[in-house]
mmCIF file of C-alpha atoms in Angstrom:
data_model
loop_
_atom_site.group_PDB
_atom_site.id
_atom_site.type_symbol
_atom_site.label_atom_id
_atom_site.label_comp_id
_atom_site.label_asym_id
_atom_site.label_seq_id
_atom_site.Cartn_x
_atom_site.Cartn_y
_atom_site.Cartn_z
ATOM 1 C CA MET A 20 31.227 36.700 -3.703
ATOM 2 C CA GLY A 21 27.909 37.127 -5.599
ATOM 3 C CA VAL A 22 24.553 37.059 -3.832
ATOM 4 C CA SER A 23 23.552 33.636 -5.147
ATOM 5 C CA CYS A 24 26.951 32.101 -4.297
ATOM 6 C CA ALA A 25 26.697 33.531 -0.787
ATOM 7 C CA LYS A 26 23.220 32.030 -0.396
ATOM 8 C CA MET A 27 24.486 28.684 -1.685
ATOM 9 C CA MET A 28 27.346 28.571 0.828
ATOM 10 C CA LYS A 29 25.059 29.672 3.661
ATOM 11 C CA ASP A 30 22.569 26.934 2.726
ATOM 12 C CA LYS A 31 25.386 24.390 2.532
ATOM 13 C CA ILE A 32 26.521 25.293 6.049
ATOM 14 C CA LEU A 33 22.926 25.069 7.295
ATOM 15 C CA GLN A 34 22.338 21.660 5.662
ATOM 16 C CA GLN A 35 25.647 20.245 6.905
ATOM 17 C CA SER A 36 24.994 21.527 10.424
ATOM 18 C CA ILE A 37 21.490 20.037 10.493
ATOM 19 C CA ALA A 38 22.931 16.639 9.521
ATOM 20 C CA LEU A 39 25.696 16.815 12.155
ATOM 21 C CA PHE A 40 23.444 18.174 14.923
ATOM 22 C CA GLU A 41 20.904 15.437 14.262
ATOM 23 C CA LYS A 42 23.485 12.661 14.252
ATOM 24 C CA ASN A 43 25.801 13.792 17.057
ATOM 25 C CA GLY A 44 23.878 16.470 18.974
ATOM 26 C CA PHE A 45 24.362 20.242 19.075
ATOM 27 C CA SER A 46 26.692 20.307 22.097
ATOM 28 C CA GLU A 47 28.893 17.557 20.681
ATOM 29 C CA THR A 48 29.297 19.247 17.287
ATOM 30 C CA SER A 49 31.945 21.968 16.954
ATOM 31 C CA ILE A 50 32.218 24.678 14.303
ATOM 32 C CA GLN A 51 35.443 22.907 13.308
ATOM 33 C CA ASP A 52 33.449 19.701 12.645
ATOM 34 C CA ILE A 53 31.081 21.636 10.378
ATOM 35 C CA VAL A 54 33.754 23.417 8.322
ATOM 36 C CA ASN A 55 35.864 20.230 8.074
ATOM 37 C CA MET A 56 32.952 18.392 6.423
ATOM 38 C CA LEU A 57 32.565 21.212 3.886
ATOM 39 C CA GLY A 58 36.292 21.704 3.280
ATOM 40 C CA VAL A 59 36.117 25.410 4.132
ATOM 41 C CA THR A 60 37.726 27.568 6.828
ATOM 42 C CA LYS A 61 36.267 28.879 10.073
ATOM 43 C CA GLY A 62 36.454 32.326 8.479
ATOM 44 C CA THR A 63 33.831 31.221 5.953
ATOM 45 C CA PHE A 64 31.565 30.087 8.791
ATOM 46 C CA TYR A 65 31.909 33.422 10.598
ATOM 47 C CA TYR A 66 31.149 35.292 7.368
ATOM 48 C CA TYR A 67 27.585 33.926 7.609
ATOM 49 C CA PHE A 68 27.015 33.235 11.299
ATOM 50 C CA THR A 69 28.166 34.967 14.468
ATOM 51 C CA SER A 70 28.170 31.757 16.550
ATOM 52 C CA LYS A 71 27.009 28.148 16.650
ATOM 53 C CA GLU A 72 24.033 29.339 18.763
ATOM 54 C CA GLN A 73 23.014 31.850 16.094
ATOM 55 C CA LEU A 74 23.239 29.097 13.461
ATOM 56 C CA LEU A 75 20.947 26.892 15.587
ATOM 57 C CA MET A 76 18.563 29.836 15.876
ATOM 58 C CA GLN A 77 18.542 30.122 12.059
ATOM 59 C CA ILE A 78 17.690 26.431 11.720
ATOM 60 C CA HIS A 79 14.813 26.855 14.177
ATOM 61 C CA LEU A 80 13.549 30.012 12.463
ATOM 62 C CA GLN A 81 13.649 28.473 8.984
ATOM 63 C CA TYR A 82 11.684 25.484 10.252
ATOM 64 C CA ILE A 83 8.981 27.402 12.136
ATOM 65 C CA ASP A 84 8.614 30.206 9.542
ATOM 66 C CA ASN A 85 8.130 27.604 6.833
ATOM 67 C CA ILE A 86 5.323 25.716 8.603
ATOM 68 C CA LEU A 87 3.690 28.976 9.772
ATOM 69 C CA GLU A 88 3.555 30.212 6.165
ATOM 70 C CA GLN A 89 2.123 26.924 4.873
ATOM 71 C CA GLN A 90 -0.416 26.832 7.702
ATOM 72 C CA ARG A 91 -1.495 30.421 6.969
ATOM 73 C CA ARG A 92 -2.087 29.590 3.306
ATOM 74 C CA ILE A 93 -4.206 26.547 4.224
ATOM 75 C CA ILE A 94 -6.337 28.447 6.759
ATOM 76 C CA ASP A 95 -6.866 31.370 4.353
ATOM 77 C CA HIS A 96 -8.082 29.051 1.576
ATOM 78 C CA SER A 97 -11.651 30.240 1.175
ATOM 79 C CA ASP A 98 -13.141 27.353 -0.816
ATOM 80 C CA LYS A 99 -12.434 24.582 1.662
ATOM 81 C CA SER A 100 -14.343 23.268 4.679
ATOM 82 C CA TRP A 101 -12.679 23.319 8.114
ATOM 83 C CA LYS A 102 -12.511 19.527 7.992
ATOM 84 C CA GLU A 103 -10.559 19.754 4.729
ATOM 85 C CA LYS A 104 -8.296 22.403 6.228
ATOM 86 C CA LEU A 105 -7.688 20.147 9.229
ATOM 87 C CA PHE A 106 -6.591 17.405 6.846
ATOM 88 C CA ASP A 107 -4.401 19.839 4.895
ATOM 89 C CA VAL A 108 -2.519 20.997 8.016
ATOM 90 C CA VAL A 109 -2.051 17.412 9.291
ATOM 91 C CA TYR A 110 -0.861 16.314 5.851
ATOM 92 C CA MET A 111 1.478 19.318 5.563
ATOM 93 C CA LEU A 112 3.127 18.447 8.888
ATOM 94 C CA ILE A 113 3.646 14.777 8.017
ATOM 95 C CA HIS A 114 4.535 15.417 4.369
ATOM 96 C CA GLN A 115 7.377 17.755 5.170
ATOM 97 C CA ILE A 116 9.109 15.228 7.427
ATOM 98 C CA GLU A 117 10.901 14.084 4.277
ATOM 99 C CA SER A 118 12.377 17.518 3.546
ATOM 100 C CA HIS A 119 12.450 19.090 7.036
ATOM 101 C CA GLY A 120 12.303 16.166 9.487
ATOM 102 C CA ALA A 121 15.869 16.607 10.688
ATOM 103 C CA SER A 122 15.314 20.343 11.309
ATOM 104 C CA ALA A 123 12.183 19.553 13.289
ATOM 105 C CA ARG A 124 13.849 16.881 15.407
ATOM 106 C CA ILE A 125 16.702 19.271 16.181
ATOM 107 C CA PHE A 126 14.103 21.932 16.948
ATOM 108 C CA PHE A 127 12.387 19.713 19.521
ATOM 109 C CA ARG A 128 15.587 18.369 21.048
ATOM 110 C CA GLU A 129 17.969 21.310 21.042
ATOM 111 C CA LEU A 130 15.632 24.118 22.126
ATOM 112 C CA ILE A 131 17.438 24.006 25.476
ATOM 113 C CA ASN A 132 20.474 25.486 23.721
ATOM 114 C CA VAL A 133 18.598 28.597 22.556
ATOM 115 C CA LYS A 134 18.586 31.404 25.138
ATOM 116 C CA GLY A 135 17.279 34.906 25.859
ATOM 117 C CA ASP A 136 15.643 36.938 23.060
ATOM 118 C CA PHE A 137 16.308 34.162 20.541
ATOM 119 C CA LEU A 138 14.334 31.753 22.706
ATOM 120 C CA ASN A 139 11.451 34.189 23.196
ATOM 121 C CA GLU A 140 11.154 34.743 19.444
ATOM 122 C CA ILE A 141 11.110 30.987 18.773
ATOM 123 C CA LEU A 142 8.612 30.233 21.544
ATOM 124 C CA ALA A 143 6.293 33.027 20.357
ATOM 125 C CA LYS A 144 6.262 31.549 16.839
ATOM 126 C CA ARG A 145 5.738 28.032 18.143
ATOM 127 C CA ASP A 146 2.790 29.278 20.212
ATOM 128 C CA GLN A 147 1.476 31.092 17.136
ATOM 129 C CA PHE A 148 1.401 27.822 15.209
ATOM 130 C CA ARG A 149 -0.640 26.214 17.988
ATOM 131 C CA PHE A 150 -2.994 29.197 18.274
ATOM 132 C CA ASN A 151 -3.603 29.110 14.499
ATOM 133 C CA PHE A 152 -4.375 25.386 14.788
ATOM 134 C CA GLN A 153 -6.797 26.135 17.605
ATOM 135 C CA TYR A 154 -8.379 28.921 15.522
ATOM 136 C CA LEU A 155 -9.001 26.372 12.758
ATOM 137 C CA ILE A 156 -10.777 24.080 15.224
ATOM 138 C CA GLU A 157 -12.740 26.964 16.768
ATOM 139 C CA GLN A 158 -13.910 28.045 13.324
ATOM 140 C CA GLY A 159 -14.968 24.453 12.622
ATOM 141 C CA ILE A 160 -16.969 24.455 15.868
ATOM 142 C CA ALA A 161 -18.583 27.825 15.077
ATOM 143 C CA ASN A 162 -19.422 26.522 11.629
ATOM 144 C CA GLY A 163 -21.083 23.375 12.993
ATOM 145 C CA GLU A 164 -18.461 20.993 11.538
ATOM 146 C CA PHE A 165 -16.847 20.030 14.862
ATOM 147 C CA ARG A 166 -18.589 19.239 18.121
ATOM 148 C CA ASP A 167 -18.972 22.065 20.626
ATOM 149 C CA ASP A 168 -18.873 20.068 23.872
ATOM 150 C CA LEU A 169 -15.078 19.683 24.097
ATOM 151 C CA PRO A 170 -12.571 22.496 24.711
ATOM 152 C CA ALA A 171 -10.814 23.603 21.509
ATOM 153 C CA ASP A 172 -7.438 23.999 23.212
ATOM 154 C CA MET A 173 -7.423 20.365 24.380
ATOM 155 C CA MET A 174 -8.546 19.056 20.975
ATOM 156 C CA THR A 175 -5.688 21.088 19.497
ATOM 157 C CA PHE A 176 -3.180 19.528 21.888
ATOM 158 C CA ALA A 177 -4.420 16.032 20.974
ATOM 159 C CA VAL A 178 -4.204 16.533 17.197
ATOM 160 C CA LEU A 179 -1.012 18.599 17.196
ATOM 161 C CA GLY A 180 0.648 16.191 19.635
ATOM 162 C CA ALA A 181 -0.031 13.180 17.410
ATOM 163 C CA CYS A 182 1.352 15.092 14.391
ATOM 164 C CA ASN A 183 4.437 16.406 16.192
ATOM 165 C CA TRP A 184 5.186 12.939 17.523
ATOM 166 C CA SER A 185 5.123 11.523 13.983
ATOM 167 C CA TYR A 186 8.532 13.186 13.533
ATOM 168 C CA MET A 187 9.881 10.566 15.945
ATOM 169 C CA TRP A 188 8.703 7.494 14.033
ATOM 170 C CA PHE A 189 7.496 8.262 10.502
ATOM 171 C CA LYS A 190 9.882 7.105 7.763
ATOM 172 C CA PRO A 191 9.236 8.782 4.390
ATOM 173 C CA GLU A 192 10.852 5.774 2.689
ATOM 174 C CA GLY A 193 8.725 3.289 4.703
ATOM 175 C CA PRO A 194 5.728 1.191 3.558
ATOM 176 C CA VAL A 195 2.988 3.681 4.535
ATOM 177 C CA PRO A 196 3.046 6.953 2.553
ATOM 178 C CA ASP A 197 2.571 10.335 4.245
ATOM 179 C CA ASN A 198 -0.893 10.958 2.771
ATOM 180 C CA GLU A 199 -2.132 7.594 4.080
ATOM 181 C CA VAL A 200 -0.884 8.389 7.606
ATOM 182 C CA ALA A 201 -2.598 11.795 7.380
ATOM 183 C CA CYS A 202 -5.859 10.147 6.201
ATOM 184 C CA ILE A 203 -5.865 7.614 9.045
ATOM 185 C CA PHE A 204 -4.984 10.261 11.650
ATOM 186 C CA VAL A 205 -7.724 12.649 10.483
ATOM 187 C CA GLU A 206 -10.214 9.757 10.340
ATOM 188 C CA VAL A 207 -9.379 8.948 13.993
ATOM 189 C CA PHE A 208 -9.565 12.633 15.027
ATOM 190 C CA LEU A 209 -12.857 13.280 13.231
ATOM 191 C CA ASN A 210 -14.776 10.015 13.615
ATOM 192 C CA GLY A 211 -13.017 8.183 16.442
ATOM 193 C CA MET A 212 -11.875 4.587 16.915
ATOM 194 C CA LYS A 213 -15.041 3.292 18.571
ATOM 195 C CA LYS A 214 -17.017 0.753 16.580
ATOM 196 C CA MET B 6 26.854 2.157 54.843
ATOM 197 C CA GLY B 7 23.548 0.259 55.373
ATOM 198 C CA VAL B 8 21.403 -0.886 52.463
ATOM 199 C CA SER B 9 18.677 1.714 53.047
ATOM 200 C CA CYS B 10 21.201 4.565 53.434
ATOM 201 C CA ALA B 11 22.893 3.490 50.227
ATOM 202 C CA LYS B 12 19.541 3.453 48.437
ATOM 203 C CA MET B 13 18.744 6.908 49.807
ATOM 204 C CA MET B 14 22.005 8.396 48.569
ATOM 205 C CA LYS B 15 21.626 6.708 45.181
ATOM 206 C CA ASP B 16 18.085 8.120 44.874
ATOM 207 C CA LYS B 17 19.324 11.574 45.905
ATOM 208 C CA ILE B 18 21.953 11.504 43.165
ATOM 209 C CA LEU B 19 19.339 10.360 40.651
ATOM 210 C CA GLN B 20 16.850 13.086 41.654
ATOM 211 C CA GLN B 21 19.496 15.821 41.641
ATOM 212 C CA SER B 22 20.796 14.696 38.254
ATOM 213 C CA ILE B 23 17.306 14.638 36.751
ATOM 214 C CA ALA B 24 16.755 18.234 37.906
ATOM 215 C CA LEU B 25 20.118 19.407 36.526
ATOM 216 C CA PHE B 26 19.840 17.488 33.240
ATOM 217 C CA GLU B 27 16.361 18.906 32.650
ATOM 218 C CA LYS B 28 17.369 22.474 33.419
ATOM 219 C CA ASN B 29 20.812 22.626 31.785
ATOM 220 C CA GLY B 30 21.029 19.572 29.518
ATOM 221 C CA PHE B 31 23.013 16.347 29.897
ATOM 222 C CA SER B 32 26.107 17.476 27.999
ATOM 223 C CA GLU B 33 26.297 20.764 29.912
ATOM 224 C CA THR B 34 26.035 19.077 33.336
ATOM 225 C CA SER B 35 29.229 17.661 34.877
ATOM 226 C CA ILE B 36 29.555 15.081 37.640
ATOM 227 C CA GLN B 37 31.155 17.919 39.623
ATOM 228 C CA ASP B 38 27.938 19.986 39.241
ATOM 229 C CA ILE B 39 25.894 17.065 40.586
ATOM 230 C CA VAL B 40 28.078 16.346 43.631
ATOM 231 C CA ASN B 41 28.441 20.072 44.396
ATOM 232 C CA MET B 42 24.653 20.429 44.670
ATOM 233 C CA LEU B 43 24.529 17.476 47.068
ATOM 234 C CA GLY B 44 27.586 18.488 49.085
ATOM 235 C CA VAL B 45 29.279 15.112 48.554
ATOM 236 C CA THR B 46 32.497 14.033 46.842
ATOM 237 C CA LYS B 47 33.037 12.538 43.418
ATOM 238 C CA GLY B 48 34.009 9.344 45.253
ATOM 239 C CA THR B 49 30.416 9.061 46.484
ATOM 240 C CA PHE B 50 29.145 9.429 42.919
ATOM 241 C CA TYR B 51 31.454 6.667 41.653
ATOM 242 C CA TYR B 52 30.367 4.388 44.484
ATOM 243 C CA TYR B 53 26.936 4.196 42.828
ATOM 244 C CA PHE B 54 27.558 4.930 39.147
ATOM 245 C CA THR B 55 30.427 4.093 36.801
ATOM 246 C CA SER B 56 29.898 7.198 34.618
ATOM 247 C CA LYS B 57 27.503 10.029 33.794
ATOM 248 C CA GLU B 58 26.300 7.909 30.844
ATOM 249 C CA GLN B 59 25.469 4.982 33.121
ATOM 250 C CA LEU B 60 23.551 7.365 35.401
ATOM 251 C CA LEU B 61 21.541 8.610 32.402
ATOM 252 C CA MET B 62 20.862 4.981 31.494
ATOM 253 C CA GLN B 63 19.530 4.386 35.038
ATOM 254 C CA ILE B 64 17.191 7.389 34.708
ATOM 255 C CA HIS B 65 15.891 6.036 31.387
ATOM 256 C CA LEU B 66 15.478 2.514 32.761
ATOM 257 C CA GLN B 67 13.623 3.646 35.889
ATOM 258 C CA TYR B 68 11.253 5.664 33.719
ATOM 259 C CA ILE B 69 10.509 2.993 31.133
ATOM 260 C CA ASP B 70 10.368 0.072 33.615
ATOM 261 C CA ASN B 71 7.869 2.009 35.707
ATOM 262 C CA ILE B 72 5.437 2.729 32.861
ATOM 263 C CA LEU B 73 5.841 -0.791 31.438
ATOM 264 C CA GLU B 74 4.883 -2.264 34.815
ATOM 265 C CA GLN B 75 1.848 0.023 35.197
ATOM 266 C CA GLN B 76 0.770 -0.705 31.629
ATOM 267 C CA ARG B 77 1.062 -4.455 32.190
ATOM 268 C CA ARG B 78 -1.169 -4.240 35.275
ATOM 269 C CA ILE B 79 -3.812 -2.250 33.378
ATOM 270 C CA ILE B 80 -3.865 -4.632 30.401
ATOM 271 C CA ASP B 81 -4.015 -7.710 32.661
ATOM 272 C CA HIS B 82 -7.022 -6.316 34.582
ATOM 273 C CA SER B 83 -9.648 -8.911 33.697
ATOM 274 C CA ASP B 84 -12.828 -7.026 34.717
ATOM 275 C CA LYS B 85 -12.423 -4.016 32.477
ATOM 276 C CA SER B 86 -13.411 -3.351 28.865
ATOM 277 C CA TRP B 87 -10.699 -2.426 26.328
ATOM 278 C CA LYS B 88 -12.147 1.085 26.188
ATOM 279 C CA GLU B 89 -11.665 1.399 29.937
ATOM 280 C CA LYS B 90 -8.138 0.028 29.636
ATOM 281 C CA LEU B 91 -7.408 2.576 26.916
ATOM 282 C CA PHE B 92 -8.514 5.316 29.292
ATOM 283 C CA ASP B 93 -6.438 3.843 32.109
ATOM 284 C CA VAL B 94 -3.225 3.805 30.053
ATOM 285 C CA VAL B 95 -3.811 7.359 28.755
ATOM 286 C CA TYR B 96 -4.563 8.552 32.287
ATOM 287 C CA MET B 97 -1.511 6.759 33.700
ATOM 288 C CA LEU B 98 0.781 8.490 31.172
ATOM 289 C CA ILE B 99 -0.615 11.970 31.868
ATOM 290 C CA HIS B 100 -0.999 11.448 35.610
ATOM 291 C CA GLN B 101 2.616 10.544 36.147
ATOM 292 C CA ILE B 102 3.884 13.723 34.500
ATOM 293 C CA GLU B 103 3.736 15.232 37.985
ATOM 294 C CA SER B 104 6.083 12.659 39.500
ATOM 295 C CA HIS B 105 8.090 11.546 36.441
ATOM 296 C CA GLY B 106 7.712 14.340 33.894
ATOM 297 C CA ALA B 107 11.315 15.488 34.167
ATOM 298 C CA SER B 108 12.595 11.919 33.690
ATOM 299 C CA ALA B 109 10.419 11.530 30.621
ATOM 300 C CA ARG B 110 11.518 14.826 29.056
ATOM 301 C CA ILE B 111 15.145 13.864 29.634
ATOM 302 C CA PHE B 112 14.350 10.457 28.164
ATOM 303 C CA PHE B 113 12.985 11.989 24.948
ATOM 304 C CA ARG B 114 15.662 14.651 24.630
ATOM 305 C CA GLU B 115 18.840 12.931 25.772
ATOM 306 C CA LEU B 116 18.458 9.523 24.142
ATOM 307 C CA ILE B 117 21.170 10.626 21.704
ATOM 308 C CA ASN B 118 23.642 10.360 24.611
ATOM 309 C CA VAL B 119 22.912 6.676 25.233
ATOM 310 C CA LYS B 120 25.009 4.324 23.092
ATOM 311 C CA GLY B 121 25.607 0.667 22.221
ATOM 312 C CA ASP B 122 24.028 -2.078 24.346
ATOM 313 C CA PHE B 123 22.506 0.513 26.692
ATOM 314 C CA LEU B 124 20.694 2.091 23.746
ATOM 315 C CA ASN B 125 19.468 -1.261 22.427
ATOM 316 C CA GLU B 126 18.044 -2.184 25.827
ATOM 317 C CA ILE B 127 16.219 1.152 26.107
ATOM 318 C CA LEU B 128 14.884 1.041 22.538
ATOM 319 C CA ALA B 129 13.647 -2.536 22.995
ATOM 320 C CA LYS B 130 11.690 -1.499 26.105
ATOM 321 C CA ARG B 131 10.315 1.605 24.420
ATOM 322 C CA ASP B 132 9.146 -0.548 21.495
ATOM 323 C CA GLN B 133 7.637 -2.984 23.988
ATOM 324 C CA PHE B 134 5.519 -0.207 25.476
ATOM 325 C CA ARG B 135 4.207 0.660 22.015
ATOM 326 C CA PHE B 136 3.575 -2.998 21.109
ATOM 327 C CA ASN B 137 1.603 -3.468 24.352
ATOM 328 C CA PHE B 138 -0.448 -0.384 23.481
ATOM 329 C CA GLN B 139 -1.106 -1.808 20.037
ATOM 330 C CA TYR B 140 -2.062 -5.161 21.597
ATOM 331 C CA LEU B 141 -4.664 -3.321 23.703
ATOM 332 C CA ILE B 142 -6.138 -1.753 20.560
ATOM 333 C CA GLU B 143 -6.018 -5.049 18.640
ATOM 334 C CA GLN B 144 -7.855 -6.801 21.464
ATOM 335 C CA GLY B 145 -10.458 -4.023 21.415
ATOM 336 C CA ILE B 146 -10.892 -4.561 17.669
ATOM 337 C CA ALA B 147 -11.176 -8.355 18.075
ATOM 338 C CA ASN B 148 -13.715 -7.793 20.846
ATOM 339 C CA GLY B 149 -15.859 -5.484 18.697
ATOM 340 C CA GLU B 150 -15.181 -2.380 20.805
ATOM 341 C CA PHE B 151 -12.980 -0.571 18.273
ATOM 342 C CA ARG B 152 -13.525 -0.271 14.519
ATOM 343 C CA ASP B 153 -11.748 -2.801 12.318
ATOM 344 C CA ASP B 154 -11.263 -0.669 9.193
ATOM 345 C CA LEU B 155 -8.184 1.231 10.383
ATOM 346 C CA PRO B 156 -4.711 -0.264 10.995
ATOM 347 C CA ALA B 157 -4.006 -0.823 14.702
ATOM 348 C CA ASP B 158 -0.392 0.343 14.432
ATOM 349 C CA MET B 159 -1.410 3.760 13.071
ATOM 350 C CA MET B 160 -4.156 4.205 15.672
ATOM 351 C CA THR B 161 -1.517 3.395 18.289
ATOM 352 C CA PHE B 162 0.853 6.029 16.901
ATOM 353 C CA ALA B 163 -1.950 8.637 16.995
ATOM 354 C CA VAL B 164 -2.992 7.959 20.610
ATOM 355 C CA LEU B 165 0.500 7.373 21.978
ATOM 356 C CA GLY B 166 1.833 10.441 20.149
ATOM 357 C CA ALA B 167 -0.790 12.719 21.707
ATOM 358 C CA CYS B 168 0.006 11.272 25.165
ATOM 359 C CA ASN B 169 3.779 11.501 24.761
ATOM 360 C CA TRP B 170 3.488 15.071 23.518
ATOM 361 C CA SER B 171 1.537 16.033 26.650
ATOM 362 C CA TYR B 172 4.881 15.867 28.495
ATOM 363 C CA MET B 173 5.860 18.994 26.567
ATOM 364 C CA TRP B 174 2.905 21.165 27.618
ATOM 365 C CA PHE B 175 0.864 19.667 30.485
ATOM 366 C CA LYS B 176 1.375 21.474 33.823
ATOM 367 C CA PRO B 177 0.241 19.382 36.829
ATOM 368 C CA GLU B 178 -0.288 22.646 38.768
ATOM 369 C CA GLY B 179 -2.306 24.191 35.893
ATOM 370 C CA PRO B 180 -6.072 24.791 35.629
ATOM 371 C CA VAL B 181 -6.985 21.495 33.892
ATOM 372 C CA PRO B 182 -6.354 18.382 36.029
ATOM 373 C CA ASP B 183 -4.749 15.262 34.565
ATOM 374 C CA ASN B 184 -7.930 13.157 34.674
ATOM 375 C CA GLU B 185 -9.824 15.809 32.703
ATOM 376 C CA VAL B 186 -7.133 15.895 29.999
ATOM 377 C CA ALA B 187 -7.266 12.086 29.848
ATOM 378 C CA CYS B 188 -11.093 12.165 29.557
ATOM 379 C CA ILE B 189 -11.049 14.703 26.722
ATOM 380 C CA PHE B 190 -8.273 12.868 24.866
ATOM 381 C CA VAL B 191 -10.035 9.493 25.114
ATOM 382 C CA GLU B 192 -13.325 11.104 24.067
ATOM 383 C CA VAL B 193 -11.592 12.501 20.947
ATOM 384 C CA PHE B 194 -9.886 9.175 20.170
ATOM 385 C CA LEU B 195 -13.020 7.064 20.707
ATOM 386 C CA ASN B 196 -15.801 9.284 19.360
ATOM 387 C CA GLY B 197 -14.034 11.900 17.263
ATOM 388 C CA MET B 198 -14.345 15.658 16.949
ATOM 389 C CA LYS B 199 -16.908 15.688 14.126
ATOM 390 C CA LYS B 200 -20.330 17.050 15.022
#
């Protein structure tokens, strides 16, 4: 099997698993269910993954590595203000619901099924995403763009919480586009709802 | 068995199940696991619940009915401003993490295991909580307390999302008390983070 074919089959298994885990849950989905949907054998599955748990770990890692990389690029962008970077991270999180929403929902729901070293690696990366977010806000405070009378960690929890929760309700095919949601959210975070 | 004894045993089963579901997951927890921890028989379990699914439904209903009732009382409070009511609902949600956090985390994670009419009843009540929240914000807009240039439904998603997400990170025994988190959150939502 060539390298690109192998990658294609691995991606197919990942995509099919994400769809089944989201619809039926990780515990309720068997490896047999996954290979049946793809019309391949269990041997093919075990060529790419050692277990269903390791496959779930891969889904989690793909999701978190992807948003960490995008976040890093936004924060490193030298020409932008911290307010613009705040918008860019919020928009990135909501925008990628369309392509990665199912992965994220599985990530939030099925973390209980990841154990030991796998779990520690995932949790460390999840924390890293939050710390980077907090760094962005701290830099904005240091730079005089954000107020300095509220703790940066709590502001981070507020903003990140609203964004993470959008994975539970935002519909990419719905009436309000992702950039409009991001605009409204950032307007609330920066300027508040008070008249 | 007297009424109060029956209620006590039912509550014990509920509390034990919440602890096991949170720690090990709904699918991984058997009725046998639950009765073993309580030192009772399966017969006792089936005296109170028809199935593990119906027990999960009871946990969800207790959780959502409780916050709906508290929310209703806050909104109906005639002497308070809508800003104060916003604080009260945010505080209520964070405050009750200590007593109901496990129920809420199970609620968010295990909803996939609730089906049919049960699911519709739960989803209708969850929507009701959000609609009531939006009503609070709409009344604040109509009353001139909140700005009228942002859609109330999106402001609701932002505030409610941050509160719901706090169930994933807030530790009642941690260094920042619940009322301080609520104060900071409401300060961000009302006045914004911009300097």
